[in-house]
Coordinates of C-alpha atoms in Angstrom, one line a residue:
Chain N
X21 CA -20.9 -10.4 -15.5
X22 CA -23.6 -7.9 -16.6
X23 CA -25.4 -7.5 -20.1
X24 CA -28.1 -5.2 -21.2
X25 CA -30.7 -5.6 -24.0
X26 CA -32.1 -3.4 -26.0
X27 CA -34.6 -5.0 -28.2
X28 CA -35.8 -2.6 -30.4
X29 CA -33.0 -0.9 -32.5
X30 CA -35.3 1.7 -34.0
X31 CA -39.4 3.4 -32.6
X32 CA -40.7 5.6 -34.8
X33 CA -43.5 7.2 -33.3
X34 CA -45.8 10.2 -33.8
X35 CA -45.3 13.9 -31.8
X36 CA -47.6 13.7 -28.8
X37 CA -47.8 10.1 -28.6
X38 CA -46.7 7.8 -25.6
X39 CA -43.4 6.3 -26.1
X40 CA -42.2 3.0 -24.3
X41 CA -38.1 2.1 -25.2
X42 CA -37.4 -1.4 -23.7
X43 CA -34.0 -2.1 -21.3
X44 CA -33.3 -5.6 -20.1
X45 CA -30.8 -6.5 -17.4
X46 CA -28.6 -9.0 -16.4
X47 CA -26.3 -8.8 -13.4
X48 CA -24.6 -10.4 -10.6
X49 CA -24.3 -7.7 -8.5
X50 CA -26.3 -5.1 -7.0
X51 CA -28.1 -3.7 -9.8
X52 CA -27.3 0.1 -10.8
X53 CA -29.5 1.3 -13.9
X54 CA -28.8 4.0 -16.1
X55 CA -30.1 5.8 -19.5
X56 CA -28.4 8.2 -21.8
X57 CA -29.4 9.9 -24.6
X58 CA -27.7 11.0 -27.4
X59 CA -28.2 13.8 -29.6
X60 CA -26.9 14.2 -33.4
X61 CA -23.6 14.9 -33.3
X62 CA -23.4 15.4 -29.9
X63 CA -21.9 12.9 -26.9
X64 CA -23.7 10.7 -24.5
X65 CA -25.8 12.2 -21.7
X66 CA -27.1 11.4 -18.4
X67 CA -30.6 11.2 -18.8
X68 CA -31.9 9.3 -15.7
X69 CA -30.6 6.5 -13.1
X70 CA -31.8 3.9 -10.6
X71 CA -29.1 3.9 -7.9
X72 CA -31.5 2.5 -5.1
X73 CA -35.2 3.5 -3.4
X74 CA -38.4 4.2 -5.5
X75 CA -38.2 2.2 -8.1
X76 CA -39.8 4.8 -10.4
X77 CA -37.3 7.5 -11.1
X78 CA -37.7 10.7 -13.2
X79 CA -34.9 12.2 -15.3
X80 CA -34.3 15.0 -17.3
X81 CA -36.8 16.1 -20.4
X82 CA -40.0 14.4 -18.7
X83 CA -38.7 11.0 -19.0
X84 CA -39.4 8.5 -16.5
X85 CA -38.3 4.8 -16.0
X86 CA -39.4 2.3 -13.9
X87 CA -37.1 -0.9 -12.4
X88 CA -38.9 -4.3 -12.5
X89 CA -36.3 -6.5 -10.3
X90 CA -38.5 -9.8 -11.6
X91 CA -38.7 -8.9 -15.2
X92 CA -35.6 -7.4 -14.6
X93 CA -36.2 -4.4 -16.8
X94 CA -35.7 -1.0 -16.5
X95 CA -37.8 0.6 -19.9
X96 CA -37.8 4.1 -20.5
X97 CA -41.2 5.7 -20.6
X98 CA -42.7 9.6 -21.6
X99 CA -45.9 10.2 -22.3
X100 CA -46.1 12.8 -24.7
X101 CA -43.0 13.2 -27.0
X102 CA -41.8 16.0 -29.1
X103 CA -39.9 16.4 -32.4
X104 CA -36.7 16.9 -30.3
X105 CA -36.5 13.9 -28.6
X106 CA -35.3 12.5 -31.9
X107 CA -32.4 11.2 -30.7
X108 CA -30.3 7.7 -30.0
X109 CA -30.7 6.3 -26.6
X110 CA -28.7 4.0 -24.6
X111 CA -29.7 1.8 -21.4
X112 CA -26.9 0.6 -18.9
X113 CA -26.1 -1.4 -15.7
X114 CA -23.0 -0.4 -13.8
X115 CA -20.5 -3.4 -13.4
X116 CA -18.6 -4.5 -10.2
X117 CA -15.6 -1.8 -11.2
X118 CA -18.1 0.8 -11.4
X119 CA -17.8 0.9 -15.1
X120 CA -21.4 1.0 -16.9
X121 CA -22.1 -1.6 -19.7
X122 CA -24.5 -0.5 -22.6
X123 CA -26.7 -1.6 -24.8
X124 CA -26.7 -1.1 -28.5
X125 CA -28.5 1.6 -28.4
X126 CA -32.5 2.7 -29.4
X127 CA -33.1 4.9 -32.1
X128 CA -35.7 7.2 -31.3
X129 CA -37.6 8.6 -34.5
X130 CA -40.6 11.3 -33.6
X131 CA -42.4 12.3 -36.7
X132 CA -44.5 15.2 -36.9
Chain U
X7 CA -21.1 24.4 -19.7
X8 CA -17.5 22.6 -19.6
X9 CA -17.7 19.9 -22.1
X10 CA -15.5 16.8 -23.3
X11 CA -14.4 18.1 -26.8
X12 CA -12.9 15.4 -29.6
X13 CA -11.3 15.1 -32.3
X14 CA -10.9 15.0 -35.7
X15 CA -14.7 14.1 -35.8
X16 CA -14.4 12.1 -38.9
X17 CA -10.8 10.1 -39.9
X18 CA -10.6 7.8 -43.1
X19 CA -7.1 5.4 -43.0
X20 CA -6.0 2.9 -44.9
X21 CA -5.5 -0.4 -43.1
X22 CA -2.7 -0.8 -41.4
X23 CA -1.9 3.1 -40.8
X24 CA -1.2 4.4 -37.5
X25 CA -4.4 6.9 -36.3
X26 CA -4.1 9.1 -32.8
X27 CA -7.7 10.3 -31.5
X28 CA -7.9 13.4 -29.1
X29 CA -9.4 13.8 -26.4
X30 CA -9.9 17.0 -24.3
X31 CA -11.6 16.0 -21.1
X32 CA -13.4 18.4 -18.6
X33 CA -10.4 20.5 -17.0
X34 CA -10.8 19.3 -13.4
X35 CA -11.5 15.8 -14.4
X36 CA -9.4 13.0 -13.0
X37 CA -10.6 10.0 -14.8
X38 CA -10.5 9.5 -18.5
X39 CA -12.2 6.7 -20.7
X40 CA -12.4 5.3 -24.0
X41 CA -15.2 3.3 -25.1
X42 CA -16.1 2.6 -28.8
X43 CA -19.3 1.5 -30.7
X44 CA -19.3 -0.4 -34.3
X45 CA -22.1 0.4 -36.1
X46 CA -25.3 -1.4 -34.8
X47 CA -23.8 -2.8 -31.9
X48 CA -23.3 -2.1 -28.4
X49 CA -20.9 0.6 -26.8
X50 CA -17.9 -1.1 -25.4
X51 CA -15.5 -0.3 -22.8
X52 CA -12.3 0.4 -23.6
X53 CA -9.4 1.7 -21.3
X54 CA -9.9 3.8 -18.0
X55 CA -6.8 6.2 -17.2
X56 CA -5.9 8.1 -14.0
X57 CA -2.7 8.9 -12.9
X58 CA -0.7 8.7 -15.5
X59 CA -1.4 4.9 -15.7
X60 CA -4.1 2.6 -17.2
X61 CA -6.4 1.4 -14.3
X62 CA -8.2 -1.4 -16.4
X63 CA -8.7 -2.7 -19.6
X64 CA -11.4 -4.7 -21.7
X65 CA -10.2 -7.5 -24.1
X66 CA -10.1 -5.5 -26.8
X67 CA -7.5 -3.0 -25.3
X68 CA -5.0 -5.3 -27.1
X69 CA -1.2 -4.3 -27.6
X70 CA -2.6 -1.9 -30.7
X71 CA -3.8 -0.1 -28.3
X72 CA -2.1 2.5 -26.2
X73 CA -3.3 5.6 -24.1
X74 CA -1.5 8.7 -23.5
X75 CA -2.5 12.1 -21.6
X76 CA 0.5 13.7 -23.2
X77 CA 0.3 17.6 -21.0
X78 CA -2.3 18.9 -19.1
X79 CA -5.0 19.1 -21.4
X80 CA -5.3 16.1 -24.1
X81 CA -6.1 12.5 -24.1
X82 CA -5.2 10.8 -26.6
X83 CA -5.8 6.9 -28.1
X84 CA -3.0 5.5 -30.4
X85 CA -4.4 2.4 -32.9
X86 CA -0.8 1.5 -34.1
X87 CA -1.5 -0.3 -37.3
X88 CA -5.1 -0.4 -37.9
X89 CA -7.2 -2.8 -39.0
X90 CA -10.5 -3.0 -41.2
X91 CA -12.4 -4.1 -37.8
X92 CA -10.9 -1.1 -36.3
X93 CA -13.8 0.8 -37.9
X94 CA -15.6 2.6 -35.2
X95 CA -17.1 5.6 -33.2
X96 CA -14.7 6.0 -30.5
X97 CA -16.1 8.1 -27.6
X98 CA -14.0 9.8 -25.0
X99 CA -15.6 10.2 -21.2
X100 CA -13.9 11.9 -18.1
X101 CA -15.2 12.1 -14.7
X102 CA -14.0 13.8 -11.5
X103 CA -14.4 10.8 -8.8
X104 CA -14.4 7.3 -10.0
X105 CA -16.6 6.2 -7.0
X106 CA -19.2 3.4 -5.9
X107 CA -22.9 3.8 -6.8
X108 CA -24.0 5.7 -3.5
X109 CA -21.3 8.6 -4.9
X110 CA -22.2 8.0 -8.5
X111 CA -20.3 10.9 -10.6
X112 CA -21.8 11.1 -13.8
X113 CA -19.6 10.1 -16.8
X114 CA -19.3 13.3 -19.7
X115 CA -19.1 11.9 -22.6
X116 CA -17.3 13.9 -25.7
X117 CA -19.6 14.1 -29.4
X118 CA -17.2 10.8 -30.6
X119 CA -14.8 10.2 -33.8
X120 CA -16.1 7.9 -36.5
X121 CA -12.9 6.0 -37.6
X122 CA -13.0 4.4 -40.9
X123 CA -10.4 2.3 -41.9
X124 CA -10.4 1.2 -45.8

C-alpha cells in the first residue's frame, strides 16, 4: 500500500523568499513521485514528477524537487516565490494500478 | 487549451436527495476518474471508467455510488441518497492512455464541485 504526508497544511511566506513544502512517502513498490498544484478555482495540475534518473527534477514555474530514497521524501523546493504561486499544492506516489495517492494537500500563502 | 470542465460548481442537498455531478472530460480522452477531497483531508480515489465499464474502485465507491458516461461527451457521478458525510469536493480527471510509469500520461484534472449536503 502507499501513503503520503504532508505535514504542514498551511506556509505562509514572504514574496522573494525561499520556500520548502514537505512530502513523505511510503510504498511498496517502485516509487513514482508526483506534485500538483492547484489554483483558486481551478483543477489539479501537473507540476513536476520523479519517474526514475536524477533524483533532482525541475517542473514547471521554477519549482524543483528533490527524492531522498532514505528519508524517503520528495519536498518541493523554489527559491524565490511570487504572489502567484499562492495556491494549494498536492504531493503524490503512484500505486501498483497506476493510480496516484495524495496527500492532503499544502496551502501555499505568499504575502507581499 | 482543451480542458476537463465540471459542473454545477457549487450544489447544496438535503440529506438523503439524489445529486448527479458532470463531468466533461478532454474530447479524445479514454479514461475518466472521480476522486473526492473532504475538507482538510486527503484527495481520495474514487472510480476509474473506460469502456463503458468501471475498471476499479476504492472502498468508498459503495452501492450509492454509480458512474455513467451517458453520450459522447459527459461523465457523470450519481450519489443516490446522500448523506451528511457525503459532503465533498468531487474532482473529475480524464486521461488518454492509462499506462505504467515509463509511459506516464498526465492526469487533467477538472476545477471540482463542492457538494454540501445539509
Amino acid at each position: 500500500a502507499q501513503s503520503v504526508t504532508q505535514l504542514d497544511s498551511q506556509v505562509p511566506v514572504f514574496e522573494e523568499a525561499p520556500v520548502e513544502l514537505r512530502c513523505n512517502y511510503s510504498s511498496s513498490v517502485s516509487v513514482y513521485l508526483f506534485w500538483y498544484v492547484q489554483y483558486p478555482n481551478q483543477g489539479l495540475q501537473l507540476l513536476l514528477k520523479y519517474l526514475s534518473g536524477s533524483t533532482l527534477v525541475k517542473g514547471i514555474n521554477g519549482f524543483e524537487a528533490e527524492f531522498n530514497k532514505s528519508q524517503t521524501s520528495f519536498h518541493l523546493r523554489k527559491p524565490s516565490v511570487h504572489i502567484s504561486d499562492t495556491a494549494e499544492y498536492f504531493c503524490a506516489v503512484l500505486g501498483g494500478s497506476y493510480i496516484p495517492t495524495f496527500g492532503r494537500g499544502t496551502s501555499l500563502i505568499v504575502h507581499p | 487549451e482543451p480542458e476537463v470542465t465540471q459542473t454545477p460548481s457549487h450544489q447544496v442537498t438535503q440529506m438523503g436527495q439524489e445529486v448527479i455531478l458532470r463531468c466533461v472530460p478532454i474530447s479524445n480522452h479514454l479514461y475518466f476518474y472521480w476522486y473526492r477531497q473532504i475538507l482538510g483531508q486527503k484527495v481520495e480515489f474514487l472510480v476509474s471508467f473506460y469502456n463503458n465499464e468501471i475498471s476499479e474502485k476504492s472502498e468508498i465507491f459503495d452501492d450509492q455510488f454509480s458512474v455513467e458516461r451517458p453520450d459522447g461527451s459527459n461523465f457523470t457521478l450519481k450519489i443516490r441518497s446522500t448523506k451528511l458525510e457525503d459532503s465533498a469536493m468531487y474532482f473529475c480527471a480524464s486521461t488518454f492512455l492509462a499506462g505504467g510509469p515509463s509511459s506516464y500520461n498526465e492526469q487533467f484534472f477538472g476545477p471540482g464541485t463542492r457538494l454540501t449536503v445539509l
